CSV table of C-alpha atoms and ligand atoms in Angstrom, one decimal:
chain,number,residue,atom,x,y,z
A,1,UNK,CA,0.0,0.0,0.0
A,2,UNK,CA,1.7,3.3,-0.4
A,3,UNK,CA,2.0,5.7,2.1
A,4,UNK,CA,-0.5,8.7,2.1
A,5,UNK,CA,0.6,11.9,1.2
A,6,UNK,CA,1.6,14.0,4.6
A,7,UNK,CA,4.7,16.0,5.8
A,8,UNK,CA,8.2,14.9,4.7
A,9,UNK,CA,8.4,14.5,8.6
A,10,UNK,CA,5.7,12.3,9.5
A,11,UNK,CA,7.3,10.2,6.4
A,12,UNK,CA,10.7,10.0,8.2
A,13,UNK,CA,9.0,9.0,11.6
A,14,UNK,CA,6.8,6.4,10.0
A,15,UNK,CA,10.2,5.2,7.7
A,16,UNK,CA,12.3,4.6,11.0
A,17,UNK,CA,10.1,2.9,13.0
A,18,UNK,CA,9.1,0.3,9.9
A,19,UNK,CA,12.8,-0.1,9.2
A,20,UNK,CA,12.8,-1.0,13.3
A,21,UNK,CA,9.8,-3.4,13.5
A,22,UNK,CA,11.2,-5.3,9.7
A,23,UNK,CA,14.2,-6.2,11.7
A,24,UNK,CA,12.7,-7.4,14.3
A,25,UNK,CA,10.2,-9.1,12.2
A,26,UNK,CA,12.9,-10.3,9.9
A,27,UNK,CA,10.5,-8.3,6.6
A,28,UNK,CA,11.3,-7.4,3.5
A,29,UNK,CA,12.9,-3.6,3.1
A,30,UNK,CA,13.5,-1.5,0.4
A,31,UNK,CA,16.9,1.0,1.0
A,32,UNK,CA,17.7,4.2,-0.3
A,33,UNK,CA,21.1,5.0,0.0
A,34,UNK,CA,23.8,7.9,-0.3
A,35,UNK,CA,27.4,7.7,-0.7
A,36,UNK,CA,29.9,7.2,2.6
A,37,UNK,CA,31.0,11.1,2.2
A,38,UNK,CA,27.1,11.4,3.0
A,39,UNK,CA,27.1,15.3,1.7
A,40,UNK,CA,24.4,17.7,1.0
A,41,UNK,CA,23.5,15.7,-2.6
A,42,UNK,CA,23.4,12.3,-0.8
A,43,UNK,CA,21.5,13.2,1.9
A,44,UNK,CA,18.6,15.0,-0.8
A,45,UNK,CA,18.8,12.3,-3.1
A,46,UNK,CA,17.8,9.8,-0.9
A,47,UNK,CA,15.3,11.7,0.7
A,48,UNK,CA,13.6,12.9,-2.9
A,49,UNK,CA,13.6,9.7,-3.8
A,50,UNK,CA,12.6,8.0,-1.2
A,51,UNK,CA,9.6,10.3,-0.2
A,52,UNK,CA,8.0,10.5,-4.1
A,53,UNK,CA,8.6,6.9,-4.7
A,54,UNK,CA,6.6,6.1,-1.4
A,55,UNK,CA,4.0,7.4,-2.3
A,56,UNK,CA,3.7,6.3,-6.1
A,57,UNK,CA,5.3,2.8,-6.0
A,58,UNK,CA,6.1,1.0,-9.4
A,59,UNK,CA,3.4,-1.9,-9.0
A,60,UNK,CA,5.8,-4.8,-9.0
A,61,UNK,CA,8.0,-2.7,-6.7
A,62,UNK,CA,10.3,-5.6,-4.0
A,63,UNK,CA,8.0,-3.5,-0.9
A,64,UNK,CA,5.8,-0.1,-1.5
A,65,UNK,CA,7.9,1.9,1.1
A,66,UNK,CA,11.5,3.1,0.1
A,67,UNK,CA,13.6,3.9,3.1
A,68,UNK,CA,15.8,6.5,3.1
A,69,UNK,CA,19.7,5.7,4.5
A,70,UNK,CA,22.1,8.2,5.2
A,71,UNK,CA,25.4,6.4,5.2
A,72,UNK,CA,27.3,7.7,8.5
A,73,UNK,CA,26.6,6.6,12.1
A,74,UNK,CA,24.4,9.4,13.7
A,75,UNK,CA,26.7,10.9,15.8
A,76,UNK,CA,28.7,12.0,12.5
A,77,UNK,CA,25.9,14.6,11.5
A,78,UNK,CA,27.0,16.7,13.7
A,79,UNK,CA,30.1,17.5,11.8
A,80,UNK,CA,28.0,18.6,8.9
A,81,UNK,CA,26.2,22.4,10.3
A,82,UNK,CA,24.8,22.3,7.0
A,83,UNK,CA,22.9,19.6,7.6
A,84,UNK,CA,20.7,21.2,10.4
A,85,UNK,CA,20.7,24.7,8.6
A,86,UNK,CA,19.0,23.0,5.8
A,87,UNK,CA,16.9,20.3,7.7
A,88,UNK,CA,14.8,23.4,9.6
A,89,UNK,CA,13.6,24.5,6.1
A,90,UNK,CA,11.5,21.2,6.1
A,91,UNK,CA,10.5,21.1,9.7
A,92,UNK,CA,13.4,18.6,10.7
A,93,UNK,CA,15.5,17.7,13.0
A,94,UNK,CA,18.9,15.5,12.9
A,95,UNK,CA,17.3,13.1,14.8
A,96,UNK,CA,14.6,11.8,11.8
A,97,UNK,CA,17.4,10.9,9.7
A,98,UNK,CA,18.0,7.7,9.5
A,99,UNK,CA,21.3,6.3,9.6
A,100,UNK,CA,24.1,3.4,9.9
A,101,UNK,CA,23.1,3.5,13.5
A,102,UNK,CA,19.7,2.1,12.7
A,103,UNK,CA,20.9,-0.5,10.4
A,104,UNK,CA,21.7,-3.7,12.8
A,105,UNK,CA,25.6,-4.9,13.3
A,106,UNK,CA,26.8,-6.6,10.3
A,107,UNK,CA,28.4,-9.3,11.8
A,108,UNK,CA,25.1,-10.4,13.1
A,109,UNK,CA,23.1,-10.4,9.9
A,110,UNK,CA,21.6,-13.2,10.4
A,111,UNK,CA,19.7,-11.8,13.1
A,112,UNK,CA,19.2,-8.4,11.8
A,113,UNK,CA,18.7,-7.7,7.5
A,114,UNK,CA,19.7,-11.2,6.0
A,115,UNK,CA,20.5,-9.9,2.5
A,116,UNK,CA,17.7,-11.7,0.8
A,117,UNK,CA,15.1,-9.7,2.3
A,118,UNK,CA,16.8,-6.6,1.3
A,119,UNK,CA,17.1,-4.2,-2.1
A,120,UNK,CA,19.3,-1.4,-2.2
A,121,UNK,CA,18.7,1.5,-4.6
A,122,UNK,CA,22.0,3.7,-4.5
A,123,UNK,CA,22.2,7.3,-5.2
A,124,UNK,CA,24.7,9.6,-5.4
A,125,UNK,CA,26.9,6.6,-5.9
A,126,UNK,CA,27.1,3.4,-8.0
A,127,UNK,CA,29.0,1.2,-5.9
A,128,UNK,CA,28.2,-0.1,-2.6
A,129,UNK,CA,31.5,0.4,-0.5
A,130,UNK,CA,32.6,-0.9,2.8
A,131,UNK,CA,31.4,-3.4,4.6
A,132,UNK,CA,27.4,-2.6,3.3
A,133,UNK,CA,29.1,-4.0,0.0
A,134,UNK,CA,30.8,-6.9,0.9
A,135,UNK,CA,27.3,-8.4,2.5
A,136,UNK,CA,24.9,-6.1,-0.3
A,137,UNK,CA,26.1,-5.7,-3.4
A,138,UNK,CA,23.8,-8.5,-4.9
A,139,UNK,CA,21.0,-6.8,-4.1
A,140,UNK,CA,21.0,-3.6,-5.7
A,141,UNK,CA,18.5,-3.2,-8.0
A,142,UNK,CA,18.7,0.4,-9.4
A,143,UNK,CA,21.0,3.8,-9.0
A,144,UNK,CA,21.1,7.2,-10.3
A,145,UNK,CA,24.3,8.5,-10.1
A,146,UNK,CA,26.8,11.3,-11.8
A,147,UNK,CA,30.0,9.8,-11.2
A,148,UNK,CA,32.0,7.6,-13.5
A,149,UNK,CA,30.4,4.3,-14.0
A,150,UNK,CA,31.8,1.6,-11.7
A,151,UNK,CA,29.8,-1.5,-13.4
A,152,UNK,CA,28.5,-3.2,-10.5
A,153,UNK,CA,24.7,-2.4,-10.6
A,154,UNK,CA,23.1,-5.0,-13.0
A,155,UNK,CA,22.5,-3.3,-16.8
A,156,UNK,CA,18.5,-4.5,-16.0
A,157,UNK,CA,17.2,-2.8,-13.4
A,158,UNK,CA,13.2,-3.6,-14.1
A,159,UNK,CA,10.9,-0.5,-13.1
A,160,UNK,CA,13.6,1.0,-10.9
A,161,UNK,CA,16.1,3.3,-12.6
A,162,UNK,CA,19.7,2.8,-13.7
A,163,UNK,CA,20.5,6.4,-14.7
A,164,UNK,CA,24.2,7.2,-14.7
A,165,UNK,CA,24.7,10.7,-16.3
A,166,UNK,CA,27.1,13.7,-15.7
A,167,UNK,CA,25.6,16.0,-14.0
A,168,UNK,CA,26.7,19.2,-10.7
A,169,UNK,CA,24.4,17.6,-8.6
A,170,UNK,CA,22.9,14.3,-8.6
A,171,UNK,CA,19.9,15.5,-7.3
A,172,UNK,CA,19.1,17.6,-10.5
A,173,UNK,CA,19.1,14.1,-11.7
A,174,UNK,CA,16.6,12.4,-8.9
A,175,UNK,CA,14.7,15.5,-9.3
A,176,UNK,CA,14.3,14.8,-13.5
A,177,UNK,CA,13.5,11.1,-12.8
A,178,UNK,CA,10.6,12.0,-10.5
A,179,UNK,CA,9.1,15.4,-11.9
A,180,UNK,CA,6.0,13.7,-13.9
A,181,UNK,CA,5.1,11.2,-10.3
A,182,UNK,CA,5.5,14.9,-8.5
A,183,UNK,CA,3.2,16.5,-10.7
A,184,UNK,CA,0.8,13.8,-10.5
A,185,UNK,CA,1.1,13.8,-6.6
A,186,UNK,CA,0.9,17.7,-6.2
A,187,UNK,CA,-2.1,18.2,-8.6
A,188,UNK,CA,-4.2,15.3,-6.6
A,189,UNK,CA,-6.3,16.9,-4.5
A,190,UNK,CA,-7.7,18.2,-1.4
A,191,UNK,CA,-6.0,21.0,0.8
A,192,UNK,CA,-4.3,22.4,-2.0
A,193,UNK,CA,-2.6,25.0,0.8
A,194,UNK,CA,-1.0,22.2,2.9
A,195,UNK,CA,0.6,20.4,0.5
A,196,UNK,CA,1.7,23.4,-1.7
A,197,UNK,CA,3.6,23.6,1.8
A,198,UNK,CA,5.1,20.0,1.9
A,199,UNK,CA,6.2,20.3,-1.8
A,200,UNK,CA,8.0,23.5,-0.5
A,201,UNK,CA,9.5,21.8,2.0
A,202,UNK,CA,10.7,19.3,0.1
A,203,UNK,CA,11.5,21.0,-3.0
A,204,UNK,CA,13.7,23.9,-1.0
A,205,UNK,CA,15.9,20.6,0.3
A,206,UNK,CA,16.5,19.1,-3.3
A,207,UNK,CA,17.2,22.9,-4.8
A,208,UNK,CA,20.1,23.8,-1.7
A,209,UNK,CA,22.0,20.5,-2.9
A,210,UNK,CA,22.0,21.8,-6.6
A,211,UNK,CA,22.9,25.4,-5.4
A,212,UNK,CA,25.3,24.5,-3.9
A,213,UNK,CA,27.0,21.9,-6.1
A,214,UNK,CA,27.3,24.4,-8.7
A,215,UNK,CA,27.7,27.0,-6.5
A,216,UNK,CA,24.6,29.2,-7.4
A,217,UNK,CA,24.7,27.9,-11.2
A,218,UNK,CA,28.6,30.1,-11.4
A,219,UNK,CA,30.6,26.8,-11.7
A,220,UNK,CA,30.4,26.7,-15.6
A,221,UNK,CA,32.0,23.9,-15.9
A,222,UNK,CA,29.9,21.6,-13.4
A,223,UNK,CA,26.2,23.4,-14.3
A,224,UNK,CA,24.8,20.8,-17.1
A,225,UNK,CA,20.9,21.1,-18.1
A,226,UNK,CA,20.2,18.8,-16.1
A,227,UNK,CA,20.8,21.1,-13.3
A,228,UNK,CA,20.0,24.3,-14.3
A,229,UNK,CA,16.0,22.4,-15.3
A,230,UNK,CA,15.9,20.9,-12.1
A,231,UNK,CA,17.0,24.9,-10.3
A,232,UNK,CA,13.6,26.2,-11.9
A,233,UNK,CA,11.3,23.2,-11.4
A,234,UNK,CA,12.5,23.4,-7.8
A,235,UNK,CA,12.0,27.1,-7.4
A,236,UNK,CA,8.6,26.7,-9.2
A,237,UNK,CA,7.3,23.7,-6.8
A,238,UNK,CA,8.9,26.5,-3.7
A,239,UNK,CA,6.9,29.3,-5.0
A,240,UNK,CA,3.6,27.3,-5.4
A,241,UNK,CA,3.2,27.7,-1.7
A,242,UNK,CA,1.5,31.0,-1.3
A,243,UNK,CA,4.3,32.4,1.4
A,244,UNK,CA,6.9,32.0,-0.4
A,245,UNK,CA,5.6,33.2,-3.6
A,246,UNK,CA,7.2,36.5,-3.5
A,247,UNK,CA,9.4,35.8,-0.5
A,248,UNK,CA,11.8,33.1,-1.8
A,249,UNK,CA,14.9,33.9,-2.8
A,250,UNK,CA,17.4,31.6,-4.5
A,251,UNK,CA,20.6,33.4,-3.7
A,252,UNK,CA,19.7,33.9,0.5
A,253,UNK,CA,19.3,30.2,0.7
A,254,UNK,CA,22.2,29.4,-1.2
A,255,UNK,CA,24.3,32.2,0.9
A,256,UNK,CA,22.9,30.4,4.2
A,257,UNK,CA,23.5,26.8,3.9
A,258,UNK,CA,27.4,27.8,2.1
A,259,UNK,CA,28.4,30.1,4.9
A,260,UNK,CA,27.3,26.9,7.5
A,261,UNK,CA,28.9,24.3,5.1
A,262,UNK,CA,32.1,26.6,5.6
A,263,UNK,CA,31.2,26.6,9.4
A,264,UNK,CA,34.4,24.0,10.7
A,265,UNK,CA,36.1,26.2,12.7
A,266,UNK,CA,34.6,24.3,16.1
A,267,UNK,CA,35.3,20.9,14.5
A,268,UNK,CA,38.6,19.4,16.1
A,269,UNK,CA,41.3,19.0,12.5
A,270,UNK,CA,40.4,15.0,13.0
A,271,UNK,CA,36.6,15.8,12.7
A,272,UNK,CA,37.1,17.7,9.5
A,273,UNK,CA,39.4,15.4,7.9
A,274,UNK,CA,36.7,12.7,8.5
A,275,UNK,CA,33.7,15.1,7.4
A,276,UNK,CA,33.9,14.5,3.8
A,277,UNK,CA,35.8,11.5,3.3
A,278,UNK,CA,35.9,8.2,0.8
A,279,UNK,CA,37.4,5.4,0.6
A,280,UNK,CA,38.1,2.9,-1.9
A,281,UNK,CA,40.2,-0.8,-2.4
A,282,UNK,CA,42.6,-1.3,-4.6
A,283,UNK,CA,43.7,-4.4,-5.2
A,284,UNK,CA,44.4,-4.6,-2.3
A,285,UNK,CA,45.2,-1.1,-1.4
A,286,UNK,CA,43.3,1.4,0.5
A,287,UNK,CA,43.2,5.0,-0.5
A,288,UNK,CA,41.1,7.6,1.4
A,289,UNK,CA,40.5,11.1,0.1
A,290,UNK,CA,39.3,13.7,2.5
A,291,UNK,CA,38.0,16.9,1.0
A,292,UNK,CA,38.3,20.3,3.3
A,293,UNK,CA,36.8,23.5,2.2
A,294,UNK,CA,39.2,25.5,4.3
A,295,UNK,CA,43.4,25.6,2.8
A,296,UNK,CA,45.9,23.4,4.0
A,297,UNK,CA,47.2,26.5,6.6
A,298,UNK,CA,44.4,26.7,8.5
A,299,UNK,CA,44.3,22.7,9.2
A,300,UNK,CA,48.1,23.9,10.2
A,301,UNK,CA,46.9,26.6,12.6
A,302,UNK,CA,44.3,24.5,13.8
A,303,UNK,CA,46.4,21.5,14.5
A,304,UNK,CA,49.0,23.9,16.4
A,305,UNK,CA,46.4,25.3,18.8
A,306,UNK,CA,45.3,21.5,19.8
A,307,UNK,CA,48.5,20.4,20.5
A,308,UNK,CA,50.1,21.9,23.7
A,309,UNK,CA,53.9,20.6,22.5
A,310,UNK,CA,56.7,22.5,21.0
A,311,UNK,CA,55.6,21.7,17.7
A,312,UNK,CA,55.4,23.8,14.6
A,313,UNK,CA,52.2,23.9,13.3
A,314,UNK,CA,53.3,22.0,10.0
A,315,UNK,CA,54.5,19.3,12.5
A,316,UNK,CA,51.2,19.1,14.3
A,317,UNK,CA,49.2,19.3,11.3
A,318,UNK,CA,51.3,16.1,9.3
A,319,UNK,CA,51.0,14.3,12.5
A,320,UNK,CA,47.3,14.7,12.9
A,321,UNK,CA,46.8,13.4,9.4
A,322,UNK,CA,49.5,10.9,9.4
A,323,UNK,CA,47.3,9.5,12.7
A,324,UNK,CA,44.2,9.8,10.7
A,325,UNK,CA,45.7,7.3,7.6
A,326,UNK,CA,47.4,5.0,9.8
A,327,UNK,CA,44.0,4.1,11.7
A,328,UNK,CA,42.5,3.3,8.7
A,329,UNK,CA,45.7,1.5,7.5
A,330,UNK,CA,45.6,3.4,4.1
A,331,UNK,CA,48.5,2.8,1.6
A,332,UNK,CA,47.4,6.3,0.1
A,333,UNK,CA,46.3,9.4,1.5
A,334,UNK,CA,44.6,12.3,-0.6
A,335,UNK,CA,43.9,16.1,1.2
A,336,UNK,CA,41.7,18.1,-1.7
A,337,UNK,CA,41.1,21.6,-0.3
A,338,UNK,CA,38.7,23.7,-1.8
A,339,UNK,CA,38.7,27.7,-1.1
A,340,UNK,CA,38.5,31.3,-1.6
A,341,UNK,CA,41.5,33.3,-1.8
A,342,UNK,CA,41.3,37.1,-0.9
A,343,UNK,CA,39.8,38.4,-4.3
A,344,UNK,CA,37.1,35.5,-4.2
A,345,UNK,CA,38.6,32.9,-6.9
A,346,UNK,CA,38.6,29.5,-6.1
A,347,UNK,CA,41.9,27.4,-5.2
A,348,UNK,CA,42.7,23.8,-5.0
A,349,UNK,CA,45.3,22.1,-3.0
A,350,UNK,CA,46.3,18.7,-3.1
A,351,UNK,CA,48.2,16.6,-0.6
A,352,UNK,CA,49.3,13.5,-1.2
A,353,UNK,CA,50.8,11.3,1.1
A,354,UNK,CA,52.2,7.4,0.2
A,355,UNK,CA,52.5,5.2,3.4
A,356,UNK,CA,53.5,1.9,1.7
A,357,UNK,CA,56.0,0.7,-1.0
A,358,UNK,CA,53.2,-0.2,-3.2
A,359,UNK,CA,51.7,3.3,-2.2
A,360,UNK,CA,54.5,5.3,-3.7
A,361,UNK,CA,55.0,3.6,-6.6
A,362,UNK,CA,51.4,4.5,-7.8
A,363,UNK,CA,52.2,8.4,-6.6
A,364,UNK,CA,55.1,8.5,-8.8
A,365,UNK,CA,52.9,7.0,-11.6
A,366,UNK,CA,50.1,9.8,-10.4
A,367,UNK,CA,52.3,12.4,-11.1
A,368,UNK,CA,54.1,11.5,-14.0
A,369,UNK,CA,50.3,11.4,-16.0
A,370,UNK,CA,48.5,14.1,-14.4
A,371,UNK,CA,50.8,16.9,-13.4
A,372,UNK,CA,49.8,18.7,-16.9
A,373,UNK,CA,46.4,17.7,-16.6
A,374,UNK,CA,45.5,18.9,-13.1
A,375,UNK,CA,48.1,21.8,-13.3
A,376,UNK,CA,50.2,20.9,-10.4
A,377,UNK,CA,52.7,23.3,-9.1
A,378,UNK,CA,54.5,23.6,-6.4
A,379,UNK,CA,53.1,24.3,-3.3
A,380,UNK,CA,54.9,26.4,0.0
A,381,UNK,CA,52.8,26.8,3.2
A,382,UNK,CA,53.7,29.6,5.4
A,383,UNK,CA,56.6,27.0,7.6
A,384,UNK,CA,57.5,26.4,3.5
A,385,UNK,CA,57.2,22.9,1.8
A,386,UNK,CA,56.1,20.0,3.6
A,387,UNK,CA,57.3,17.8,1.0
A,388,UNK,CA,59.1,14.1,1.5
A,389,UNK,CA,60.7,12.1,-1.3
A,390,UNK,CA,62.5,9.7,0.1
A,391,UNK,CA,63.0,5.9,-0.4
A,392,UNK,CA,60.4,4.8,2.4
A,393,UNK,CA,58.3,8.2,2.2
A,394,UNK,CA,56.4,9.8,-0.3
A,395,UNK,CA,54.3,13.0,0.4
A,396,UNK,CA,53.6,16.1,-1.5
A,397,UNK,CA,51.5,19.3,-2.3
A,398,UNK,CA,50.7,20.8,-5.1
A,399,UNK,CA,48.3,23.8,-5.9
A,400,UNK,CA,45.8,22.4,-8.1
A,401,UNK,CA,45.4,25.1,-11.0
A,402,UNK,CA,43.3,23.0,-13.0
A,403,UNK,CA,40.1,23.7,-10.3
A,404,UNK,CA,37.4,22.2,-12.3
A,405,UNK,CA,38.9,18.8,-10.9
A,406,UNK,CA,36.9,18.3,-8.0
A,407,UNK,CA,37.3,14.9,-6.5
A,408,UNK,CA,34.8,13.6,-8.5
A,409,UNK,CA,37.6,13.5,-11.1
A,410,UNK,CA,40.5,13.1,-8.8
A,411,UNK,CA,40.0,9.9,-7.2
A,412,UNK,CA,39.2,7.7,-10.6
A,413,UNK,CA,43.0,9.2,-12.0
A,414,UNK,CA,44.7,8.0,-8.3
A,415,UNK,CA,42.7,4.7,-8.3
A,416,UNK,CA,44.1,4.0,-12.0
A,417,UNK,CA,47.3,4.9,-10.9
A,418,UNK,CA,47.1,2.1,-8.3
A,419,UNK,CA,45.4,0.1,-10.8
A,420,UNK,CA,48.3,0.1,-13.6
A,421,UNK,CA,51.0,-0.3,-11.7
B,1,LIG,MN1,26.9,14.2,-5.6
């Protein structure tokens, strides 16, 4: 049966608690999932999706309710203020998403989701990674995604989607899939007022994740169509409801959720490292990329003041992140910043840091293809270079000129690199 058309909140209640009584009851559920950096675009895709698909179910769909996963424990919302600056626009709080936390332990699935009573739609990503892959990748059964195709959802996906497509945001994408099932769902019926209001709600979610992944439609080179339709359906559905006809405006809501996404200065430098972060396997390798939107030399400045030692702050900083790598026994280590400078142009930087032999082979073989291509120069902090090159040690930054390569394009040139060794 699918669910009745009500609040975006009451559907987040009523989602959690199923998910909670199918384990118990050892049901079928139907998962709608983000990808393990869990940004902005995850979090809306899987909520878009999740929400319009609920309520207009493909008839043969595996269950009629679509639950919505954000893929970080709970506790790791926290290091996202964007998350809660955007959530009050829709009447919610943190505490309705629903996350790893409410997924039972892995190592007990047979008491909790045995895999067979599971389907996983992915969004946002098209791989499964981690330990939800090892145990879930056969039961994926559609994705719509904008980064390179990884070939592990099945090419038939029946009435759920396999859209893979380049697109800024991959909710402009979510948002194209669903528009006619919105319509439909908008246009039916009574108390017209109330869920003009819901629409708003939801649509002003989906629209901050597009804003902001081509920050306010400026980034040329990431706005596609798909994006820039999706921006005006969005704002259309916003300004339907009668309060925010004349009042909504595209650039304050873009302004307010950026200025909290740059909000880290209260996060500790091992919080931010971990706040956008993937990971990936390698053959047998394990490379995590964190991306910061503040430059290397504030990380240093903050590393400094949380360390009472004599250290220099490039000292603190490298040993911070060498900390961070080693606990998750990475062979490669990636820092992409992403920032401002003084006369508002955006700058990349990008550390790299090798911890094993087979590590710093495929950092050599990084930079050999793609110092023209990403326009890596040398980089000085303000203690001067931090670079290592030595036969057991291999770290490095560069500038990043070419600052249309977001990681998005980044991590496929370092996992080849590992690849073709
Ligand atoms: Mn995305």
């Amino acid at each position: 049966m699918a669910f009745p058309r009500s609040p975006l909140r009451d559907f987040l209640i009523h989602a959690k608690s199923s998910l909670r009584s199918a384990i118990v009851k050892k049901e079928r559920v139907t998962l709608v999932i983000g990808n393990e950096s869990a940004d902005l675009d995850s979090l809306t895709c899987s909520l878009l999706f999740s929400y319009l698909r609920s309520i207009a179910p493909p008839k043969q769909a595996f269950t009629s309710l679509y639950i919505p996963v954000t893929n970080i424990p709970a506790a790791d919302i926290a290091l996202r203020p964007e998350f809660a600056a955007l959530l009050t626009h829709a009447n919610l709080e943190a505490d309705h998403l629903i996350t790893l936390d409410d997924l039972p332990e892995l190592s007990s699935v047979e008491y909790g989701l045995v895999p067979e009573n599971t389907r996983w739609i992915l969004v946002d990503h098209n791989a499964l990674q981690g330990k939800l892959g090892v145990v879930y990748t056969g039961q994926v059964c559609g994705v719509i995604d904008h980064h390179d195709e990884e070939n592990r959802v099945p090419f038939d996906t029946g009435d759920e989607p396999r859209i893979i497509k380049k697109s800024g945001s991959c909710t402009s994408l979510v948002t194209g899939y669903l528009r006619e099932t919105w319509d439909v769902i908008s246009s039916e019926a009574d108390n017209l007022s109330e869920k003009s209001l819901w629409d708003a709600q939801l649509a002003k979610l989906a629209l901050a994740s597009v804003l902001i992944d081509t920050t306010n439609a400026t980034a040329n080179q990431k706005t596609t169509e798909y994006d820039v339709k999706a921006m005006n359906y969005l704002e259309a559905k916003i300004k339907s409801h009668a309060d925010q006809t004349v009042s909504f405006n595209r650039n304050r809501l873009f302004e307010q959720i950026d200025n909290a996404k740059k909000d880290i200065g209260r996060l500790t430098l091992h919080d931010i490292l971990k706040k956008d972060y993937k990971q990936w396997d390698e053959n047998g390798l394990l490379l995590g990329i964190s991306s910061v939107v503040k430059p290397i030399e504030f990380m240093q400045e903050k590393a400094k003041r949380e360390t009472s030692g004599t250290e220099s702050s490039s000292e603190a900083f490298l040993a911070s992140v060498r900390d961070f790598a080693r606990y998750r026994q990475l062979g490669q280590f990636a820092l992409m910043t992403a920032s401002s400078t003084s006369a508002g142009e955006l700058q990349r930087e990008l550390l790299l840091w090798a911890f094993t032999r087979k590590g710093i082979e495929a950092a050599r073989h990084f930079m050999e293809i793609n110092t023209r291509n990403l326009g890596l120069k040398t980089w000085q902090g303000p203690d001067g270079s931090i670079d290592k090159i030595e036969v057991n040690v291999w770290r490095t930054v560069w500038w990043q000129r070419r600052v249309e390569h977001s990681r998005k394009q980044v991590a496929p040139l370092l996992r080849e690199a590992i690849r073709n060794m």
